[in-house]
Short mmCIF file of C-alpha atoms in Angstrom, two decimals:
data_model
loop_
_atom_site.label_atom_id
_atom_site.label_comp_id
_atom_site.label_asym_id
_atom_site.label_seq_id
_atom_site.Cartn_x
_atom_site.Cartn_y
_atom_site.Cartn_z
CA MET W 131 5.07 24.06 7.12
CA ALA W 132 4.35 27.76 8.23
CA ARG W 133 6.00 29.02 11.34
CA ARG W 134 3.21 31.39 12.58
CA ALA W 135 0.37 31.50 14.91
CA GLN W 136 -2.66 30.23 12.70
CA PRO W 137 -6.48 30.07 13.62
CA LEU W 138 -7.43 26.91 14.76
CA GLY W 139 -11.26 27.24 15.06
CA LEU W 140 -12.89 23.66 14.73
CA ALA W 141 -9.79 22.24 12.94
CA LEU W 142 -8.13 21.23 16.26
CA PRO W 143 -11.21 19.56 17.83
CA ALA W 144 -12.06 17.73 14.66
CA GLY W 145 -8.61 16.57 14.13
CA LEU W 146 -8.26 15.47 17.72
CA ALA W 147 -11.53 13.59 17.43
CA ALA W 148 -10.42 11.86 14.19
CA ALA W 149 -7.01 10.95 15.79
CA GLY W 150 -8.86 9.73 18.86
CA ALA W 151 -10.94 7.57 16.89
CA MET W 152 -7.83 6.13 15.10
CA LEU W 153 -6.06 5.43 18.44
CA GLY W 154 -9.31 3.72 19.60
CA LEU W 155 -9.35 1.51 16.69
CA SER W 156 -5.52 0.78 16.78
CA LEU W 157 -4.93 0.24 20.52
CA GLY W 158 -8.60 0.41 22.03
CA THR W 159 -9.64 -2.67 20.01
CA LEU W 160 -6.55 -4.45 21.02
CA ALA W 161 -7.35 -3.71 24.80
CA ALA W 162 -11.04 -4.72 24.17
CA VAL W 163 -9.80 -8.14 22.87
CA ALA W 164 -7.33 -8.70 25.77
CA TRP W 165 -9.86 -7.56 28.36
CA ARG W 166 -12.46 -10.17 26.68
CA ALA W 167 -9.77 -12.95 26.94
CA GLU W 168 -10.40 -15.58 29.52
CA GLY W 169 -7.35 -15.62 31.58
CA ALA W 170 -3.76 -15.08 30.43
CA SER W 171 -2.58 -16.98 27.42
CA THR W 172 0.94 -18.21 26.33
CA LEU W 173 2.40 -18.68 22.98
CA GLY W 174 3.18 -22.23 21.90
CA PRO W 175 5.93 -23.51 19.27
CA ALA W 176 3.66 -22.92 16.41
CA ASP W 177 3.01 -19.32 17.34
CA TRP W 178 6.79 -18.41 17.61
CA ALA W 179 7.49 -20.37 14.29
CA ALA W 180 4.65 -17.89 12.91
CA VAL W 181 6.68 -14.90 14.32
CA ARG W 182 9.74 -16.12 12.80
CA PHE W 183 8.27 -16.65 9.54
CA THR W 184 6.64 -13.31 9.43
CA LEU W 185 9.96 -11.61 10.18
CA THR W 186 11.71 -13.73 7.57
CA GLN W 187 9.24 -13.24 4.82
CA ALA W 188 8.86 -9.37 5.60
CA LEU W 189 12.71 -8.89 5.48
CA LEU W 190 13.04 -10.95 2.48
CA SER W 191 10.31 -9.20 0.75
CA ALA W 192 11.12 -5.66 1.65
CA ALA W 193 14.87 -6.32 0.83
CA LEU W 194 14.12 -7.93 -2.55
CA SER W 195 11.54 -5.15 -3.47
CA VAL W 196 13.79 -2.38 -2.55
CA THR W 197 17.11 -4.06 -4.11
CA LEU W 198 15.34 -4.87 -7.51
CA ALA W 199 13.60 -1.29 -7.63
CA VAL W 200 16.92 0.49 -7.36
CA PRO W 201 18.34 -0.46 -10.86
CA VAL W 202 14.67 -0.14 -12.36
CA ALA W 203 14.21 3.56 -10.85
CA ARG W 204 17.65 4.41 -11.97
CA ALA W 205 16.89 3.34 -15.65
CA LEU W 206 13.67 5.27 -15.48
CA ALA W 207 15.32 8.29 -14.07
CA ARG W 208 18.03 8.49 -16.69
CA ARG W 209 16.19 7.63 -19.82
CA ARG W 210 13.42 9.13 -22.10
CA PHE W 211 11.52 7.22 -24.50
CA PRO W 212 8.05 7.26 -26.02
CA GLY W 213 5.50 5.87 -23.70
CA ARG W 214 7.62 6.43 -20.62
CA GLY W 215 4.77 8.05 -18.70
CA LEU W 216 2.38 5.49 -19.70
CA LEU W 217 4.87 2.53 -18.46
CA ILE W 218 5.53 4.17 -15.22
CA THR W 219 1.59 4.44 -14.71
CA LEU W 220 0.93 0.78 -15.72
CA LEU W 221 3.74 -0.29 -13.35
CA GLY W 222 1.87 1.19 -10.49
CA ALA W 223 -1.24 -0.97 -11.19
CA PRO W 224 -0.05 -4.15 -8.96
CA PHE W 225 -0.17 -2.03 -5.86
CA LEU W 226 -3.79 -1.43 -6.48
CA LEU W 227 -4.42 -4.87 -7.65
CA PRO W 228 -6.84 -7.00 -5.14
CA VAL W 229 -4.41 -9.51 -3.59
CA ILE W 230 -6.64 -12.43 -4.46
CA VAL W 231 -6.81 -11.35 -8.19
CA ALA W 232 -2.97 -11.09 -8.29
CA VAL W 233 -2.60 -14.52 -6.77
CA LEU W 234 -4.46 -15.82 -9.74
CA GLY W 235 -2.22 -13.93 -12.10
CA LEU W 236 0.96 -15.21 -10.43
CA LEU W 237 -0.37 -18.82 -10.55
CA ALA W 238 -1.06 -18.55 -14.30
CA VAL W 239 2.72 -17.45 -14.84
CA PHE W 240 4.59 -19.24 -11.99
CA GLY W 241 2.08 -21.98 -10.74
CA ARG W 242 2.37 -25.71 -11.49
CA SER W 243 0.29 -25.53 -14.79
CA GLY W 244 1.62 -21.75 -15.52
CA LEU W 245 3.55 -20.45 -18.37
CA ILE W 246 6.92 -21.17 -16.98
CA SER W 247 6.08 -24.68 -15.88
CA GLN W 248 4.82 -25.30 -19.38
CA ALA W 249 8.02 -23.94 -20.98
CA LEU W 250 10.32 -26.12 -18.68
CA ALA W 251 8.33 -29.22 -19.30
CA PRO W 252 9.87 -30.19 -22.84
CA LEU W 253 13.36 -29.90 -21.01
CA GLY W 254 12.42 -32.41 -18.52
CA LEU W 255 12.17 -30.10 -15.69
CA GLY W 256 9.37 -30.52 -13.07
CA PRO W 257 6.61 -27.84 -12.44
CA ILE W 258 7.40 -24.88 -10.19
CA ASP W 259 5.84 -24.94 -6.65
CA ILE W 260 5.22 -21.46 -5.40
CA TYR W 261 3.51 -22.32 -2.39
CA GLY W 262 5.09 -21.52 1.11
CA LEU W 263 7.90 -18.92 1.68
CA ARG W 264 8.79 -18.60 -2.03
CA GLY W 265 5.24 -18.08 -3.06
CA VAL W 266 4.49 -15.50 -0.12
CA VAL W 267 7.71 -13.47 -0.97
CA LEU W 268 7.16 -13.58 -4.85
CA ALA W 269 3.61 -12.11 -4.47
CA HIS W 270 4.88 -9.50 -2.00
CA VAL W 271 7.54 -8.43 -4.44
CA PHE W 272 5.02 -8.47 -7.22
CA PHE W 273 2.82 -6.02 -5.26
CA ASN W 274 5.65 -3.78 -3.60
CA LEU W 275 8.35 -3.60 -6.37
CA PRO W 276 6.20 -0.85 -8.11
CA LEU W 277 5.74 1.08 -4.84
CA ALA W 278 9.63 0.84 -4.16
CA THR W 279 10.32 1.99 -7.64
CA ARG W 280 8.04 5.08 -7.37
CA LEU W 281 9.57 6.03 -3.98
CA ILE W 282 13.03 5.66 -5.31
CA LEU W 283 12.31 7.25 -8.54
CA GLN W 284 11.07 10.55 -6.69
CA GLY W 285 14.35 10.64 -4.94
CA TRP W 286 16.40 10.56 -8.01
CA LEU W 287 13.99 13.09 -9.73
CA ALA W 288 14.74 15.46 -6.59
CA ILE W 289 18.33 15.75 -7.38
CA PRO W 290 18.86 19.08 -8.98
CA ALA W 291 19.83 18.92 -12.60
CA GLU W 292 22.65 21.57 -11.83
CA ARG W 293 24.41 18.73 -9.80
CA PHE W 294 24.67 16.56 -12.90
CA ARG W 295 25.73 19.42 -14.96
CA LEU W 296 28.50 20.15 -12.44
CA ALA W 297 29.31 16.46 -12.37
CA ALA W 298 29.71 16.41 -16.29
CA SER W 299 32.02 19.60 -16.14
CA LEU W 300 34.27 17.85 -13.80
CA GLY W 301 34.57 14.82 -15.85
CA PHE W 302 32.58 12.46 -13.53
CA THR W 303 32.12 8.86 -14.81
CA ALA W 304 28.95 6.88 -14.09
CA HIS W 305 30.73 5.29 -11.01
CA ASP W 306 31.57 8.87 -9.63
CA VAL W 307 28.10 10.10 -10.12
CA ALA W 308 26.76 7.00 -8.23
CA ARG W 309 29.18 7.48 -5.36
CA ARG W 310 28.90 11.40 -5.21
CA LEU W 311 25.30 11.99 -5.99
CA GLU W 312 23.14 8.78 -6.16
CA TRP W 313 24.42 7.04 -3.17
CA PRO W 314 23.64 10.04 -0.63
CA MET W 315 20.23 10.12 -2.22
CA LEU W 316 19.61 6.50 -1.78
CA ARG W 317 20.80 6.65 1.77
CA SER W 318 18.09 9.07 2.52
CA VAL W 319 15.41 7.31 0.60
CA LEU W 320 15.90 3.57 1.00
CA PRO W 321 15.08 3.33 4.81
CA GLY W 322 11.71 4.89 4.28
CA ALA W 323 10.85 2.65 1.27
CA PHE W 324 12.13 -0.42 3.19
CA LEU W 325 10.03 0.48 6.23
CA VAL W 326 6.76 0.98 4.28
CA ILE W 327 7.21 -2.32 2.54
CA PHE W 328 8.25 -4.29 5.71
CA LEU W 329 5.15 -3.00 7.47
CA ILE W 330 2.91 -3.83 4.55
CA CYS W 331 4.44 -7.29 4.48
CA MET W 332 4.29 -7.72 8.33
CA THR W 333 0.42 -7.31 8.26
CA SER W 334 -0.14 -9.09 5.23
CA PHE W 335 -3.21 -11.65 5.42
CA ALA W 336 -4.54 -12.68 2.06
CA VAL W 337 -1.19 -13.54 0.46
CA ALA W 338 -0.38 -15.92 3.38
CA LEU W 339 -3.91 -17.47 3.36
CA THR W 340 -3.71 -18.30 -0.25
CA LEU W 341 -0.10 -18.96 -0.72
CA GLY W 342 1.22 -19.79 2.79
CA GLY W 343 1.00 -23.63 2.12
CA GLY W 344 0.42 -25.03 5.57
CA PRO W 345 1.81 -24.53 9.17
CA ARG W 346 5.35 -23.92 8.21
CA ALA W 347 4.24 -20.75 6.23
CA THR W 348 1.91 -19.01 8.44
CA THR W 349 2.28 -15.45 9.49
CA VAL W 350 1.28 -13.71 12.57
CA GLU W 351 -1.67 -12.25 11.04
CA LEU W 352 -2.81 -15.66 9.82
CA ALA W 353 -2.14 -17.11 13.23
CA ILE W 354 -4.58 -14.38 14.61
CA TYR W 355 -7.14 -15.39 12.05
CA GLN W 356 -6.91 -19.04 13.14
CA ALA W 357 -7.06 -18.07 16.81
CA PHE W 358 -10.23 -16.16 16.34
CA ARG W 359 -11.91 -18.28 13.61
CA PHE W 360 -11.14 -21.81 14.69
CA GLU W 361 -10.24 -21.72 18.37
CA PHE W 362 -11.74 -18.61 19.70
CA ASP W 363 -8.72 -17.93 21.81
CA LEU W 364 -8.80 -14.25 22.38
CA GLY W 365 -5.96 -14.07 24.76
CA ARG W 366 -3.61 -15.81 22.32
CA ALA W 367 -4.91 -13.60 19.48
CA ALA W 368 -4.28 -10.36 21.65
CA LEU W 369 -0.87 -11.55 22.58
CA LEU W 370 0.04 -12.26 18.96
CA ALA W 371 -1.43 -8.88 17.95
CA LEU W 372 0.70 -7.07 20.52
CA ILE W 373 3.94 -8.73 19.44
CA GLN W 374 3.17 -7.77 15.80
CA PHE W 375 2.33 -4.22 16.81
CA ALA W 376 5.70 -3.95 18.83
CA LEU W 377 7.74 -5.49 15.89
CA CYS W 378 6.27 -2.88 13.49
CA ALA W 379 6.81 0.08 16.05
CA GLY W 380 10.44 -1.02 16.41
CA ALA W 381 11.02 -1.35 12.74
CA ALA W 382 9.77 2.34 12.26
CA ALA W 383 11.99 3.56 15.02
CA LEU W 384 14.89 1.95 13.48
CA ALA W 385 14.35 3.22 10.21
CA PHE W 386 13.94 6.93 11.42
CA ALA W 387 17.36 6.36 13.34
CA VAL W 388 19.40 5.22 10.24
CA ALA W 389 17.83 7.53 7.64
CA VAL W 390 19.92 10.86 6.96
CA PRO W 391 18.99 13.82 4.79
CA GLY W 392 20.35 13.91 1.31
CA GLY W 393 21.62 17.36 1.54
CA PHE W 394 21.40 18.50 -2.18
CA GLY W 395 19.42 21.59 -1.67
CA ALA W 396 17.27 23.27 -4.26
CA GLY W 397 17.78 23.58 -7.81
CA LEU W 398 16.49 25.91 -10.72
CA ASP W 399 14.09 23.39 -12.11
CA ARG W 400 16.15 23.05 -15.29
CA PRO W 401 15.22 19.84 -17.60
CA LEU W 402 17.56 17.05 -16.34
CA ALA W 403 20.22 15.75 -18.55
CA ARG W 404 22.48 13.00 -17.89
CA TRP W 405 25.86 13.15 -19.57
CA ASP W 406 27.14 10.13 -17.56
CA ALA W 407 24.84 7.47 -19.05
CA GLY W 408 25.50 7.86 -22.82
CA GLY W 409 27.43 4.72 -23.16
CA VAL W 410 26.05 1.81 -25.27
CA TRP W 411 26.46 -0.69 -22.39
CA LEU W 412 24.73 1.56 -19.87
CA ARG W 413 21.83 1.93 -22.48
CA VAL W 414 21.59 -1.82 -22.79
CA LEU W 415 21.80 -2.40 -19.11
CA ASP W 416 18.84 0.21 -18.53
CA GLY W 417 16.77 -1.36 -21.30
CA MET W 418 17.19 -4.66 -19.86
CA TRP W 419 16.15 -3.70 -16.27
CA ILE W 420 13.08 -1.66 -17.75
CA ALA W 421 11.99 -4.72 -19.78
CA LEU W 422 12.31 -7.37 -17.13
CA ALA W 423 10.33 -5.37 -14.62
CA ALA W 424 7.52 -4.77 -17.19
CA LEU W 425 7.48 -8.42 -18.03
CA PHE W 426 7.31 -9.47 -14.32
CA LEU W 427 4.68 -6.86 -13.39
CA LEU W 428 2.36 -6.86 -16.64
CA VAL W 429 2.47 -10.53 -17.89
CA PRO W 430 0.37 -11.66 -14.86
CA LEU W 431 -2.06 -8.84 -15.52
CA ALA W 432 -2.46 -9.87 -19.16
CA MET W 433 -3.04 -13.54 -18.06
CA ILE W 434 -5.75 -12.45 -15.56
CA VAL W 435 -7.48 -10.57 -18.38
CA ALA W 436 -6.94 -13.43 -21.00
CA ARG W 437 -8.33 -16.29 -18.59
CA GLY W 438 -11.15 -13.88 -17.37
CA LEU W 439 -12.81 -13.21 -20.59
CA ALA W 440 -13.66 -16.78 -21.05
CA GLY W 441 -15.61 -16.93 -17.64
CA VAL W 442 -16.93 -13.50 -17.13
CA THR W 443 -20.13 -14.11 -19.18
CA ASP W 444 -21.22 -17.17 -17.16
CA LEU W 445 -20.73 -15.89 -13.66
CA PRO W 446 -23.30 -16.99 -11.18
CA PRO W 447 -25.77 -14.42 -9.67
CA SER W 448 -23.97 -14.78 -6.23
CA VAL W 449 -20.78 -13.00 -7.92
CA TRP W 450 -22.77 -10.03 -8.98
CA GLN W 451 -24.44 -9.70 -5.79
CA ALA W 452 -21.08 -9.79 -4.07
CA ALA W 453 -19.87 -7.24 -6.41
CA GLY W 454 -22.60 -4.81 -5.47
CA ARG W 455 -21.86 -5.25 -1.80
CA SER W 456 -18.04 -4.65 -2.62
CA LEU W 457 -18.89 -1.36 -4.29
CA ALA W 458 -20.95 -0.18 -1.31
CA VAL W 459 -18.12 -1.12 1.14
CA ALA W 460 -15.57 0.46 -1.02
CA LEU W 461 -17.39 3.81 -1.59
CA GLY W 462 -18.17 3.93 2.13
CA SER W 463 -14.65 3.24 3.00
CA ALA W 464 -13.49 6.06 0.69
CA ALA W 465 -15.94 8.54 2.33
CA LEU W 466 -14.65 7.61 5.83
CA THR W 467 -11.01 7.76 4.91
CA LEU W 468 -11.35 11.27 3.52
CA ALA W 469 -13.58 12.30 6.62
CA LEU W 470 -10.79 11.12 8.89
CA ALA W 471 -7.92 12.48 6.91
CA LEU W 472 -9.08 16.09 6.22
CA PRO W 473 -9.40 16.96 9.89
CA ILE W 474 -6.17 15.28 10.90
CA ALA W 475 -4.15 16.86 8.08
CA LEU W 476 -5.69 20.39 8.61
CA ALA W 477 -5.12 20.30 12.48
CA ALA W 478 -1.60 18.99 12.05
CA VAL W 479 -0.71 21.94 9.67
CA ARG W 480 -2.45 24.50 11.90
CA LEU W 481 -0.61 23.14 15.07
CA GLY W 482 2.96 22.68 13.41
CA GLY W 483 6.08 21.41 15.27
CA PRO W 484 6.00 18.35 17.48
CA ARG W 485 2.30 18.64 18.30
CA GLY W 486 1.27 18.54 14.64
CA ALA W 487 3.74 15.61 14.13
CA ALA W 488 2.31 13.83 17.06
CA LEU W 489 -1.25 14.10 15.61
CA GLN W 490 -0.19 12.76 12.34
CA ALA W 491 1.48 9.90 14.26
CA ALA W 492 -2.01 8.83 15.53
CA GLY W 493 -3.27 8.63 12.18
CA LEU W 494 -0.26 6.60 10.84
CA MET W 495 -0.49 4.23 13.56
CA ALA W 496 -3.00 2.07 11.73
CA ILE W 497 -0.26 0.69 9.43
CA ALA W 498 1.21 -1.23 12.40
CA ALA W 499 -2.11 -2.70 13.75
CA SER W 500 -4.02 -5.78 12.98
CA PRO W 501 -7.11 -5.20 10.96
CA LEU W 502 -8.28 -8.52 12.25
CA VAL W 503 -7.92 -7.40 15.83
CA MET W 504 -9.56 -4.12 15.12
CA GLY W 505 -12.65 -6.00 13.74
CA THR W 506 -12.74 -8.30 16.50
CA GLY W 507 -12.40 -5.57 19.02
CA LEU W 508 -15.21 -3.70 17.42
CA PHE W 509 -17.40 -6.78 17.55
CA ILE W 510 -16.72 -7.36 21.24
CA LEU W 511 -17.71 -3.85 21.97
CA LEU W 512 -20.85 -3.79 19.90
CA PHE W 513 -22.10 -7.33 20.94
CA PRO W 514 -24.14 -6.11 23.95
CA LEU W 515 -25.81 -3.45 21.87
CA ALA W 516 -26.48 -4.99 18.44
CA ASP W 517 -26.02 -8.13 16.17
CA PRO W 518 -22.36 -7.93 15.19
CA VAL W 519 -22.83 -10.17 11.99
CA ALA W 520 -25.56 -7.69 10.79
CA LEU W 521 -22.91 -5.01 10.97
CA ALA W 522 -20.25 -6.91 9.10
CA LEU W 523 -20.25 -4.71 5.86
CA PRO W 524 -20.27 -1.35 7.73
CA LEU W 525 -17.36 -2.48 10.15
CA THR W 526 -15.48 -3.88 7.37
CA ALA W 527 -15.66 -0.37 5.77
CA LEU W 528 -14.71 1.24 8.89
CA VAL W 529 -11.59 -0.97 9.26
CA ASN W 530 -10.60 -0.55 5.56
CA ALA W 531 -10.88 3.22 5.85
CA ALA W 532 -8.32 2.91 9.00
CA MET W 533 -6.00 0.86 7.03
CA SER W 534 -6.00 3.43 4.04
CA LEU W 535 -5.68 6.41 6.37
CA PRO W 536 -1.76 6.37 6.58
CA PHE W 537 -1.63 6.66 2.67
CA ALA W 538 -4.25 9.42 2.64
CA LEU W 539 -2.27 11.50 5.27
CA ARG W 540 0.98 11.17 3.21
CA ALA W 541 -0.91 12.61 0.20
CA LEU W 542 -2.88 15.22 1.90
CA THR W 543 -0.68 16.69 4.64
CA PRO W 544 2.00 18.18 2.32
CA ALA W 545 -0.56 19.58 0.04
CA MET W 546 -2.42 21.17 2.75
CA ALA W 547 0.97 22.72 4.35
CA GLU W 548 1.62 24.12 0.71
CA ALA W 549 -1.74 25.71 0.50
CA GLU W 550 -1.69 27.11 4.02
CA ALA W 551 1.87 28.37 3.37
CA GLY W 552 0.85 30.21 0.16
CA PHE W 553 -2.51 31.33 0.81
CA GLY W 554 -2.90 31.33 4.70
CA ARG W 555 -1.82 35.02 5.27
CA LEU W 556 -4.16 36.27 2.66
CA ALA W 557 -7.07 34.33 4.14
CA ASP W 558 -6.33 35.46 7.42
CA SER W 559 -6.20 39.27 6.22
CA LEU W 560 -9.76 38.60 4.62
CA GLY W 561 -11.13 37.08 7.70
CA LEU W 562 -11.74 33.68 6.14
CA ARG W 563 -12.30 31.02 8.82
CA GLY W 564 -13.68 27.43 9.31
CA ALA W 565 -15.99 26.08 6.54
CA VAL W 566 -15.48 29.19 4.36
CA ARG W 567 -11.70 29.01 4.24
CA LEU W 568 -11.92 25.23 3.54
CA ARG W 569 -14.25 25.67 0.75
CA LEU W 570 -12.60 28.83 -0.86
CA VAL W 571 -8.94 28.39 -0.07
CA LEU W 572 -8.04 24.86 0.73
CA LEU W 573 -10.33 22.40 -1.10
CA PRO W 574 -9.73 23.88 -4.78
CA ARG W 575 -6.02 23.29 -4.21
CA LEU W 576 -6.51 19.81 -2.84
CA ARG W 577 -8.51 18.39 -5.62
CA ARG W 578 -5.68 16.20 -6.86
CA PRO W 579 -4.48 14.76 -3.47
CA ILE W 580 -8.34 14.26 -2.62
CA GLY W 581 -8.96 12.53 -6.00
CA PHE W 582 -6.00 10.25 -5.44
CA THR W 583 -6.95 9.38 -1.78
CA LEU W 584 -10.69 8.55 -2.67
CA GLY W 585 -9.29 6.45 -5.56
CA LEU W 586 -6.64 4.73 -3.57
CA SER W 587 -8.97 3.92 -0.41
CA ALA W 588 -11.86 2.73 -2.78
CA ALA W 589 -9.47 0.39 -4.78
CA LEU W 590 -7.71 -1.07 -1.62
CA SER W 591 -11.04 -1.53 -0.11
CA MET W 592 -12.48 -3.21 -3.11
CA GLY W 593 -9.96 -5.72 -3.21
CA ASP W 594 -9.56 -6.39 0.77
CA LEU W 595 -10.03 -9.85 2.03
CA GLY W 596 -9.60 -9.28 5.97
CA VAL W 597 -12.26 -8.65 8.35
CA ILE W 598 -15.10 -9.91 6.18
CA ALA W 599 -13.50 -13.21 6.23
CA LEU W 600 -14.00 -13.51 9.92
CA PHE W 601 -17.60 -12.58 10.39
CA ALA W 602 -19.47 -12.63 7.14
CA ASP W 603 -22.25 -15.21 6.63
CA PRO W 604 -22.97 -16.68 3.21
CA GLY W 605 -25.38 -14.01 2.30
CA GLN W 606 -22.87 -11.15 2.97
CA ALA W 607 -19.80 -12.17 1.10
CA THR W 608 -17.93 -9.45 -0.81
CA LEU W 609 -16.36 -10.24 -4.25
CA PRO W 610 -12.93 -11.03 -2.79
CA LEU W 611 -14.58 -13.48 -0.30
CA GLN W 612 -16.70 -14.92 -3.07
CA LEU W 613 -13.76 -15.26 -5.34
CA TYR W 614 -11.80 -17.08 -2.74
CA ARG W 615 -14.82 -19.54 -2.16
CA LEU W 616 -14.81 -20.19 -5.83
CA MET W 617 -11.10 -20.95 -5.80
CA ALA W 618 -11.57 -23.23 -2.68
CA ALA W 619 -14.46 -25.04 -4.51
CA TYR W 620 -11.90 -25.39 -7.66
CA ARG W 621 -14.39 -23.55 -10.00
CA MET W 622 -11.36 -21.94 -11.52
CA GLU W 623 -13.20 -20.78 -14.78
CA ALA W 624 -15.72 -18.84 -12.64
CA ALA W 625 -12.98 -17.72 -10.50
CA ALA W 626 -11.07 -16.05 -13.41
CA GLY W 627 -14.19 -14.24 -14.52
CA ALA W 628 -14.76 -13.14 -10.97
CA ALA W 629 -11.08 -11.99 -10.87
CA LEU W 630 -11.33 -9.99 -14.02
CA LEU W 631 -14.54 -8.20 -12.65
CA LEU W 632 -12.80 -7.36 -9.57
CA LEU W 633 -9.78 -6.18 -11.45
CA ALA W 634 -11.90 -4.08 -13.50
CA LEU W 635 -13.98 -2.51 -10.80
CA SER W 636 -10.95 -1.70 -8.64
CA LEU W 637 -8.86 -0.09 -11.16
CA GLY W 638 -12.01 1.67 -12.57
CA LEU W 639 -12.80 3.14 -9.21
CA PHE W 640 -9.25 4.41 -8.91
CA TRP W 641 -9.34 5.91 -12.14
CA ILE W 642 -12.55 7.63 -11.82
CA PHE W 643 -11.73 9.35 -8.50
CA ASP W 644 -8.09 10.10 -9.70
CA ARG W 645 -9.26 11.62 -12.90
CA GLY W 646 -12.19 13.41 -11.23
CA GLY W 647 -9.58 15.11 -8.95
CA ARG W 648 -7.39 16.15 -11.76
CA VAL W 649 -10.10 17.75 -14.16
CA ASN W 650 -9.96 21.64 -13.93
CA ALA W 651 -7.72 21.17 -10.57
CA GLN W 652 -6.05 24.40 -9.55
CA ALA W 653 -3.00 22.81 -8.07
#
């Protein structure tokens, strides 16, 4: 980030307004729920059991995702083979996959009538039961293993090629390289990867709703939903949300405390060569990890497609209507995400230092908040002014935008800082300010991250089953909610068809926006 006085113009008030809106959504809605609660509430044994289960499954999910991602990322970093780029792209698909769709795919492989249970039946072994803790952890690893792999792979690729060249000249073995080069890199990358996945699993809702399997497998987010939907105990819901927020904030502080810089410095951008990984055994080991990861992540996707093709032609009209509502919510959420992220990123870059970091922190705070509490707080605030149920879809788009904002800021802020550092002085000398500077200097160099941001937020919103599950009436169901209702009614063929439709729309939206951002992009 440039260390110079930069013209703020409208960037600061716009960024402060967007950051204030995020603080209002994250903390203001929690305060509204607590204020509306009738008297103080206490947590019972079931609530504390939900807190323990939430911590247990989040720790297990994050630990397994990161642990399994290390050998997969290592294999991808030191091997070059035809189709490697396509494989890395496909391995990222589960993170974009709607949760309810992924659950159907996992059940098709790991469920009681899935592929593995059918293969075990001739051996006299009983069917697999993936409900409860094992199902929640399995689903979270399925979603987050690709994310952890991509994060750790970036750390491996950041080690300059000259370090490996020097290691080869010194006769380092694979063990020596792991101890001297790879472990310091992992020490700097793993805490951040663990934190992101831990926070995602802490606030997970749809996975626990579909695979939780009863009171013993209830997360805090699901307990908040039950307190709202079935008991309308706002005090208990607010207290649970406060505990969840405190746990997420504590995890973030701990991760920042244990992370240390890798300290490799810059390289000369030479092609990476790995002289330490030429042995036959290491080749076999890397190939095994890549193959296992591909099977684990891609077979459920293939089962979704195979089973969905039979039911997609006979979908009821309600599914197509729900798909139209989901598309509208997803596009609105993507636009809101960009409208919030751009001013925050621009103001943070212009301010720089601790003030810029504080502005970014306000935007990142949503990842530790409960989307259900956000939605309920908004409904409480709007109830005296309008019919909250009639606003269910717009409010769902707003909350989805808030939950996508942390990912958008991580994509936009570094690119914004690089554009300002490279062209800011020239723009200043030409007197470019405000909208003209944004249009001529910044936006052409932000097309790639903007396309990625729009695609990611649209895909995540398309598959969200959160706020809409609380307040939508039968005529306002989105496609994920309609799919969940089909599953609850045991209409599995129609559910498979709806899942394939949702999968195609989610990945299609991401591809269109991401591709559009890369066409004729200047950076």
